[in-house]
Amino acid sequence: MPSLMSIDGVAVAGQHGFEVVNPSTGAPFAEAPACDEPTLNRAVEAASKAFGAWRRDESARRTALKACAAAIRNQAEALGRTLATEMGKPITKAIEEAQITAFLFDQAAEAQIPVEQFDEGRAQVTIVRRPLGVVAALPPWNFPLGLGAWKVAPALLTGNTVVLKPSPYAPLSSLQLGAIMREWLPPGVLNVISGGGELGEKLVTHPLVRGVGFTGSIATGQQVARSAATQLKRLTLELGGNDAAIVLDDVDPKQVASRIFWGAFANSGQICGAIKRLYVAESVMRPLLHELTRIAQAVRVGDALDPTTEFGPIGNRAQLDRILSMLDEAKRVGAHLVTGGERLNRPGFFVPPTLVTKVAEGIRLVDDEQFGPVLPIMSFRTVEEAIERANATAFGLNGSIWTRNIARGTELAGELECGTAWVNQHMVIALRAPFGGWKASGLGRENGPWGIQAYTEVQVIHASAD
Ligand code: NAD
């Protein structure tokens, strides 16, 4: 069945299509509709038309979100299959992402929209949250369903209507989500269109769009901010990370190795908040590297649709090329590849878990966001030095401290310049806590009351008896 867009409550085909590649095979396996400008305008106008009625009935919105959650949960397996095929994450993880997406709509259906009230002289002052209007939701390819829901769920709860545009590398699961949800929502409330960066830019600059929720790279985020600036649109930017994990000399390497490994290599390292630089106290470098190597060599790399696969391919050709060029540079300056380091000789975009030592700041693998299955590991002499190196970057998404001394770990976590700092964990997200970055890693927060705030304007109503 061809994938179709959802506009104004109905399925819409594109005049043209573009190929979607399965990264496990390297071959195209489906076409997605290429949304043209008139169709984009139809989607935004449908959302604008639906806004008036949708914003007025909060209880109908909660009921509809609950129904969407149940329908998504019912289809989690099918959604997961599509996602695993187009993006390459292991099928078990892809189904889990679809289930989390259902949970996010359930959670939104029950979330409080804050209202505050107090008396001021003769007047009663009420502070309420009003929806923005039409919201553009732009998720990246690594978690299209989950990060799409981080935007769509709070935006719909608070009375906005939405146009969702997923990444052209992984559009099919979001188109499928649109088909599921349009059965349970009034026409125009959620529209899902597909296309590339140019379509994203036209959507962001469309005069009827009042709010933008974007997750992606820093460079695109800056472009989105420029596009949104002309009309001063409300904006949430969740951008790239270059998270440092700092391992102190009191850890038991056997105990922490698996958590550190998967903190770096879950989703084949393609997570904004994965460990991307590992700083290890000199005295534990050898035993920790030994444990990490053991895990890396035992991991089952394979086709995303194979239920025994733990480690899928890189999500697309462009990202594979980026990773290989970073590896080339590291090799040129004398890096030591402890494991992996080469593309596998098989179809698909496979690079196995790659541990790299004998590297330092000054090369892209350390200074930029690699967003792939390659981890630079560096030793440090003093904790102060490690914190300084962790913070010496324009990124500020997350970080972590690994130690048996929780009090010291918590104190040091507070020294990291980032939105979330963990102790003895990494990339464990509390869905009720705000998520977002400092410095170039973003603007605003998603999740919990902060996520709701992002899709609303504050209104103060002063009412006096006479
Ligand atoms: P990307 O920036 O290339 O694209 C993101 C989305 O923006 C896509 O849908 C794309 O089509 C669209 N787009 C491209 N140009 C646009 C423009 N000019 N205007 C509007 N939209 C445009 O990112 P990606 O490669 O899909 O994702 C990887 C990046 O996402 C990494 O940097 C990663 O760290 C980041 N990321 C951040 C978080 C977070 O929460 N901070 C989470 C996941 C991924």
XYZ file of C-alpha atoms and ligand atoms in Angstrom:
510
model
C 0.000 0.000 0.000
C 1.471 3.421 -0.906
C 2.113 5.814 1.958
C -0.217 8.777 1.963
C -0.276 12.133 3.707
C -3.081 13.147 6.070
C -4.633 16.515 5.308
C -7.953 17.862 6.591
C -8.964 14.403 7.795
C -8.357 12.529 4.547
C -5.551 10.587 2.849
C -3.691 12.584 0.189
C -1.202 11.298 -2.400
C 1.625 13.439 -3.755
C 1.985 14.437 -7.429
C 5.502 12.992 -7.130
C 7.260 10.734 -4.683
C 10.730 10.141 -3.295
C 12.471 6.887 -2.434
C 12.903 5.686 1.101
C 15.944 3.478 1.660
C 16.180 0.553 4.077
C 19.540 1.106 5.840
C 19.784 -2.623 6.674
C 20.007 -3.421 2.935
C 21.055 -0.091 1.418
C 18.233 -0.446 -1.141
C 15.075 1.622 -1.656
C 11.985 -0.234 -0.449
C 9.167 2.320 -0.615
C 8.110 5.736 -1.876
C 6.865 8.632 0.189
C 4.759 11.433 -1.287
C 6.676 14.645 -2.033
C 4.412 17.404 -0.739
C 4.305 20.378 -3.132
C 3.564 23.971 -2.173
C -0.199 24.006 -2.931
C -0.586 20.821 -0.846
C 1.445 22.349 1.988
C -0.852 25.395 1.874
C -3.883 23.115 2.035
C -2.466 21.408 5.129
C -1.741 24.681 6.939
C -5.122 26.160 5.953
C -6.918 23.017 7.161
C -5.103 23.310 10.492
C -6.005 26.994 10.721
C -9.691 26.271 9.969
C -9.817 23.498 12.578
C -8.238 25.662 15.295
C -11.363 27.669 16.240
C -13.435 24.661 17.373
C -10.543 22.521 18.673
C -9.237 25.210 21.048
C -12.643 25.626 22.728
C -13.364 22.131 24.071
C -10.690 20.879 26.441
C -12.631 17.824 27.508
C -13.185 16.713 23.875
C -9.452 17.136 23.309
C -8.595 14.895 26.254
C -11.033 12.232 25.068
C -9.616 12.332 21.541
C -6.021 12.091 22.801
C -6.942 9.033 24.887
C -8.537 7.398 21.843
C -5.437 8.175 19.750
C -3.210 6.619 22.438
C -5.258 3.411 22.426
C -5.247 3.227 18.608
C -1.464 3.759 18.471
C -0.934 1.074 21.117
C -3.031 -1.332 19.019
C -0.862 -0.640 15.993
C 2.473 -0.536 17.829
C 3.817 -3.601 16.123
C 2.996 -2.412 12.606
C 4.375 1.053 13.363
C 7.525 -0.502 14.813
C 8.029 -2.607 11.707
C 7.837 0.428 9.445
C 10.183 2.374 11.701
C 12.751 -0.445 11.908
C 12.714 -0.820 8.116
C 13.116 2.871 7.277
C 15.489 3.893 10.068
C 17.368 0.729 11.005
C 16.791 0.546 14.739
C 16.297 -3.004 16.022
C 12.666 -4.076 15.737
C 12.279 -4.591 19.503
C 13.375 -0.988 20.095
C 11.199 0.308 17.256
C 8.090 -1.314 18.752
C 9.092 0.119 22.122
C 9.251 3.593 20.531
C 5.712 3.137 19.157
C 4.519 2.074 22.624
C 6.181 5.092 24.231
C 4.457 7.256 21.633
C 1.091 5.854 22.784
C 2.119 6.522 26.394
C 2.988 10.159 25.531
C -0.527 10.765 24.156
C -2.037 9.135 27.247
C 0.154 11.255 29.481
C -0.837 14.424 27.618
C -4.539 13.546 27.913
C -4.160 13.660 31.696
C -1.722 16.543 32.084
C -2.695 19.727 33.898
C -2.821 22.973 31.981
C -1.767 25.436 34.676
C -4.189 28.166 35.839
C -3.311 30.569 38.673
C -5.580 33.000 40.444
C -5.238 35.749 43.070
C -6.980 38.918 44.217
C -5.416 42.256 43.438
C -7.342 45.070 45.101
C -10.893 44.934 43.700
C -9.916 42.721 40.796
C -9.499 39.021 40.490
C -6.446 38.164 38.458
C -6.395 34.890 36.530
C -3.347 33.661 34.635
C -4.229 31.210 31.900
C -2.474 29.423 29.047
C -3.822 29.942 25.541
C -2.871 27.913 22.464
C -0.635 29.497 19.840
C -2.684 28.427 16.788
C -1.136 26.336 14.010
C 2.055 24.603 15.142
C 4.710 23.096 12.842
C 6.284 19.938 14.288
C 9.628 18.878 12.787
C 11.287 15.776 14.260
C 14.597 14.206 13.132
C 15.071 10.709 11.692
C 16.525 8.945 14.735
C 13.307 8.927 16.836
C 10.621 10.145 14.426
C 7.643 8.789 16.375
C 8.809 9.562 19.903
C 10.178 13.023 19.158
C 7.164 13.768 16.963
C 4.913 12.948 19.935
C 6.983 15.172 22.255
C 5.677 18.027 20.112
C 2.293 16.897 18.820
C 0.888 15.621 22.152
C 1.351 18.787 24.275
C 0.467 21.001 21.298
C -2.862 19.210 20.743
C -3.665 19.038 24.453
C -3.355 22.804 24.806
C -5.666 23.456 21.831
C -3.230 24.001 18.974
C -3.634 22.320 15.611
C -0.573 20.776 13.992
C 1.223 20.147 10.726
C 3.788 17.380 11.281
C 6.665 17.030 8.826
C 9.041 14.145 9.541
C 12.535 13.780 8.096
C 12.729 12.526 4.484
C 15.011 9.705 5.729
C 12.267 8.225 7.914
C 8.866 9.617 6.889
C 6.769 6.437 6.637
C 6.136 5.729 10.320
C 4.875 9.308 10.817
C 2.614 9.039 7.750
C 1.270 5.815 9.260
C 0.775 7.605 12.598
C -1.193 10.310 10.791
C -3.460 7.681 9.207
C -4.128 6.125 12.636
C -4.774 9.421 14.403
C -6.983 11.043 11.775
C -9.663 8.442 12.568
C -9.917 9.884 16.094
C -9.414 13.600 15.546
C -11.604 16.223 13.855
C -10.469 17.016 10.272
C -7.489 19.366 10.079
C -6.423 19.017 13.723
C -3.371 16.928 12.816
C -1.981 17.014 9.283
C 1.053 14.956 8.280
C 3.033 15.840 5.167
C 6.331 14.526 3.807
C 9.297 16.083 2.058
C 12.771 17.478 2.625
C 14.380 20.550 4.144
C 12.861 22.947 1.597
C 9.375 21.826 2.593
C 10.363 22.276 6.245
C 11.482 25.830 5.522
C 8.240 26.675 3.655
C 6.256 25.272 6.571
C 8.186 27.263 9.173
C 7.862 30.504 7.175
C 4.160 30.041 6.354
C 2.357 33.120 7.727
C -0.426 31.049 9.357
C 2.075 29.014 11.417
C 2.466 30.544 14.878
C 4.643 28.043 16.692
C 7.493 25.710 15.736
C 8.724 22.616 17.562
C 11.991 21.496 15.984
C 14.464 18.733 16.814
C 17.529 18.323 14.665
C 21.065 19.512 14.083
C 22.422 22.829 15.321
C 22.986 24.117 11.768
C 19.360 23.452 10.749
C 18.129 24.788 14.107
C 19.905 28.078 13.413
C 18.255 28.212 9.985
C 14.838 27.504 11.552
C 15.425 30.281 14.108
C 16.265 32.709 11.288
C 13.111 31.685 9.378
C 10.949 32.064 12.484
C 12.449 35.433 13.398
C 10.639 37.527 10.779
C 7.274 36.930 12.472
C 8.803 36.233 15.917
C 7.152 32.826 15.976
C 7.283 30.851 19.209
C 10.073 28.340 18.958
C 11.405 25.252 20.732
C 14.742 23.961 19.475
C 16.153 20.615 20.613
C 19.506 20.420 18.906
C 22.676 18.386 18.811
C 24.749 17.209 21.744
C 28.328 16.180 22.417
C 27.767 14.674 25.845
C 30.739 13.919 28.038
C 30.742 11.089 30.568
C 33.389 11.364 33.284
C 34.433 8.156 35.023
C 36.165 8.665 38.389
C 38.842 6.367 39.797
C 36.611 4.739 42.442
C 34.236 2.897 40.028
C 34.045 -0.851 39.647
C 34.563 -1.178 35.864
C 32.662 -4.479 35.736
C 29.641 -2.848 37.305
C 29.444 0.280 35.163
C 30.713 -0.951 31.782
C 27.400 -2.159 30.366
C 25.572 1.057 31.310
C 28.358 3.174 29.837
C 28.433 1.060 26.683
C 24.712 1.348 26.013
C 24.747 5.022 27.087
C 27.038 5.544 24.097
C 25.845 2.900 21.634
C 22.054 2.540 22.005
C 20.394 3.209 18.614
C 23.896 2.703 17.146
C 24.981 5.936 18.841
C 22.369 7.965 16.954
C 20.871 9.736 19.933
C 21.237 13.447 20.650
C 21.976 12.626 24.273
C 24.240 9.600 23.878
C 27.696 9.596 25.466
C 29.864 11.057 22.703
C 33.087 11.640 24.655
C 34.265 9.335 27.423
C 36.764 10.758 29.941
C 38.234 8.080 32.219
C 40.498 8.428 35.277
C 43.945 7.080 34.339
C 43.916 4.348 36.983
C 40.715 2.685 35.664
C 41.348 3.187 31.950
C 42.718 -0.315 31.331
C 40.119 -2.381 33.187
C 37.218 -0.284 31.874
C 38.468 -0.504 28.298
C 38.801 -4.263 28.753
C 35.125 -4.529 29.819
C 33.874 -2.212 27.067
C 35.817 -4.208 24.471
C 34.309 -7.452 25.713
C 30.779 -6.026 25.344
C 31.484 -4.445 21.924
C 32.763 -7.757 20.560
C 29.777 -9.709 21.850
C 27.055 -7.380 20.534
C 24.820 -8.870 17.827
C 25.005 -6.556 14.804
C 22.389 -7.243 12.157
C 19.318 -6.467 10.096
C 16.908 -4.279 12.051
C 14.011 -6.654 11.338
C 15.785 -9.648 12.893
C 14.399 -9.915 16.449
C 17.800 -11.086 17.769
C 19.584 -7.946 16.505
C 20.932 -5.663 19.236
C 22.787 -3.254 17.000
C 21.401 -1.991 13.700
C 22.967 -0.072 10.806
C 23.616 3.651 10.573
C 20.324 5.311 9.597
C 21.210 6.600 6.142
C 23.972 6.937 3.564
C 24.777 10.591 4.361
C 25.302 9.760 8.025
C 27.430 6.716 7.153
C 29.688 8.925 5.000
C 29.964 11.486 7.798
C 31.009 8.822 10.315
C 33.533 7.261 7.918
C 35.112 10.645 7.214
C 35.434 11.359 10.953
C 37.063 7.954 11.380
C 39.480 8.676 8.522
C 40.565 11.905 10.176
C 41.040 10.135 13.528
C 43.135 7.419 11.856
C 45.270 10.057 10.103
C 46.225 11.632 13.433
C 47.200 8.280 14.954
C 44.060 7.134 16.763
C 44.004 3.540 17.981
C 40.890 1.582 16.982
C 40.319 -0.865 19.808
C 37.262 -2.426 18.138
C 35.434 -1.874 14.822
C 36.545 1.095 12.761
C 35.517 -0.103 9.302
C 32.289 -0.435 7.348
C 31.222 -4.093 7.330
C 31.573 -5.941 4.063
C 27.873 -6.621 3.562
C 24.930 -4.698 2.090
C 23.535 -1.918 4.248
C 25.156 0.873 6.232
C 26.832 -1.156 8.976
C 29.682 0.012 11.194
C 30.093 -2.121 14.340
C 30.618 -0.563 17.791
C 33.924 1.263 17.509
C 36.024 2.171 20.548
C 38.764 4.704 19.811
C 41.711 5.633 22.051
C 44.819 7.809 21.562
C 42.689 10.755 20.516
C 42.257 14.233 21.968
C 40.407 17.476 21.394
C 41.184 19.117 18.047
C 39.622 16.513 15.745
C 35.999 16.241 14.614
C 35.386 12.924 16.357
C 35.953 14.647 19.698
C 34.899 18.251 19.027
C 31.811 17.676 16.841
C 28.787 15.520 17.298
C 29.537 12.138 15.655
C 25.959 10.780 16.040
C 27.014 7.222 15.262
C 28.679 4.063 16.578
C 32.132 5.516 17.318
C 33.224 6.515 20.818
C 36.423 8.460 21.597
C 37.854 7.461 24.984
C 40.337 9.760 26.712
C 42.062 9.597 30.088
C 42.395 12.432 32.604
C 44.608 13.140 35.606
C 42.457 15.397 37.799
C 38.699 15.714 38.091
C 38.981 19.485 37.623
C 40.716 18.877 34.290
C 37.958 16.462 33.205
C 35.167 18.920 34.067
C 36.975 21.706 32.231
C 37.378 19.558 29.104
C 33.744 18.393 29.285
C 32.549 22.020 29.392
C 34.945 23.424 26.775
C 32.416 23.136 23.943
C 29.536 25.017 22.351
C 27.290 22.002 23.072
C 25.380 21.756 26.352
C 22.820 18.960 26.143
C 23.706 16.411 28.843
C 26.587 14.911 30.770
C 27.294 12.318 33.437
C 29.586 11.508 36.359
C 30.389 7.910 37.293
C 31.481 7.211 40.872
C 30.655 5.138 43.946
C 30.390 8.351 45.959
C 26.896 9.619 45.091
C 27.287 12.842 47.095
C 30.492 13.760 45.272
C 28.977 12.657 41.958
C 25.939 14.872 42.523
C 28.148 17.826 43.405
C 30.273 17.333 40.279
C 27.165 16.844 38.103
C 26.254 20.386 39.145
C 29.527 21.604 37.599
C 28.549 20.352 34.137
C 27.156 23.040 31.810
C 24.194 21.140 30.386
C 20.421 20.604 30.577
C 20.523 17.156 32.235
C 23.408 15.788 34.305
C 23.274 12.187 35.501
C 25.179 10.281 38.152
C 25.921 6.640 37.246
C 23.442 6.758 34.345
C 23.266 8.359 30.935
C 20.310 9.010 28.641
C 17.739 7.774 31.138
C 14.924 10.231 30.543
C 12.301 11.016 33.164
C 9.335 11.858 30.948
C 7.947 14.298 33.518
C 11.196 16.257 33.703
C 12.111 19.009 31.230
C 14.467 17.987 28.439
C 16.594 20.432 26.503
C 20.012 21.929 26.045
C 22.144 24.810 27.227
C 24.252 26.904 24.862
C 24.013 25.821 21.183
C 22.187 22.591 22.085
C 18.839 24.309 22.093
C 16.263 26.814 23.172
C 13.314 26.044 25.460
C 12.330 22.691 26.939
C 10.110 19.743 26.057
C 8.167 17.437 28.423
C 6.184 17.945 31.611
C 4.755 21.380 32.437
C 7.663 22.950 30.505
C 6.578 21.153 27.322
C 3.043 22.456 27.788
C 4.342 25.967 28.308
C 6.200 25.766 25.005
C 2.958 25.550 23.010
C 1.030 28.254 24.848
C 0.946 31.993 25.361
C 0.358 33.339 28.847
C -2.757 35.476 29.199
C -3.571 37.540 32.284
C -7.241 38.341 32.847
C -8.000 41.140 35.337
C -11.703 41.134 36.257
C -13.156 43.745 38.584
C -16.669 43.514 40.048
C -17.463 47.093 38.949
P 18.355 17.814 10.549
O 18.659 19.099 11.236
O 19.086 17.480 9.313
O 16.789 17.725 10.181
C 15.749 17.799 11.130
C 14.435 18.128 10.425
O 14.467 19.449 9.872
C 14.077 17.235 9.241
O 12.685 16.980 9.286
C 14.459 18.081 8.041
O 13.760 17.724 6.865
C 14.054 19.447 8.514
N 14.725 20.596 7.871
C 15.893 20.622 7.189
N 16.174 21.897 6.783
C 15.155 22.668 7.239
C 14.877 24.072 7.166
N 15.704 24.942 6.552
N 13.747 24.542 7.762
C 12.917 23.695 8.408
N 13.137 22.359 8.502
C 14.245 21.865 7.920
O 18.576 16.693 11.673
P 18.587 15.131 11.499
O 19.823 14.741 10.742
O 17.264 14.664 11.045
O 18.763 14.649 13.030
C 19.991 14.508 13.653
C 20.252 15.677 14.566
O 19.164 15.832 15.476
C 21.477 15.479 15.435
O 22.223 16.668 15.472
C 20.888 15.205 16.821
O 21.710 15.519 17.905
C 19.665 16.036 16.791
N 18.720 15.555 17.800
C 18.488 16.340 18.905
C 17.634 15.887 19.912
C 17.356 16.720 21.140
O 16.358 16.456 21.808
N 18.180 17.683 21.490
C 17.011 14.653 19.771
C 17.274 13.882 18.633
C 18.125 14.359 17.638
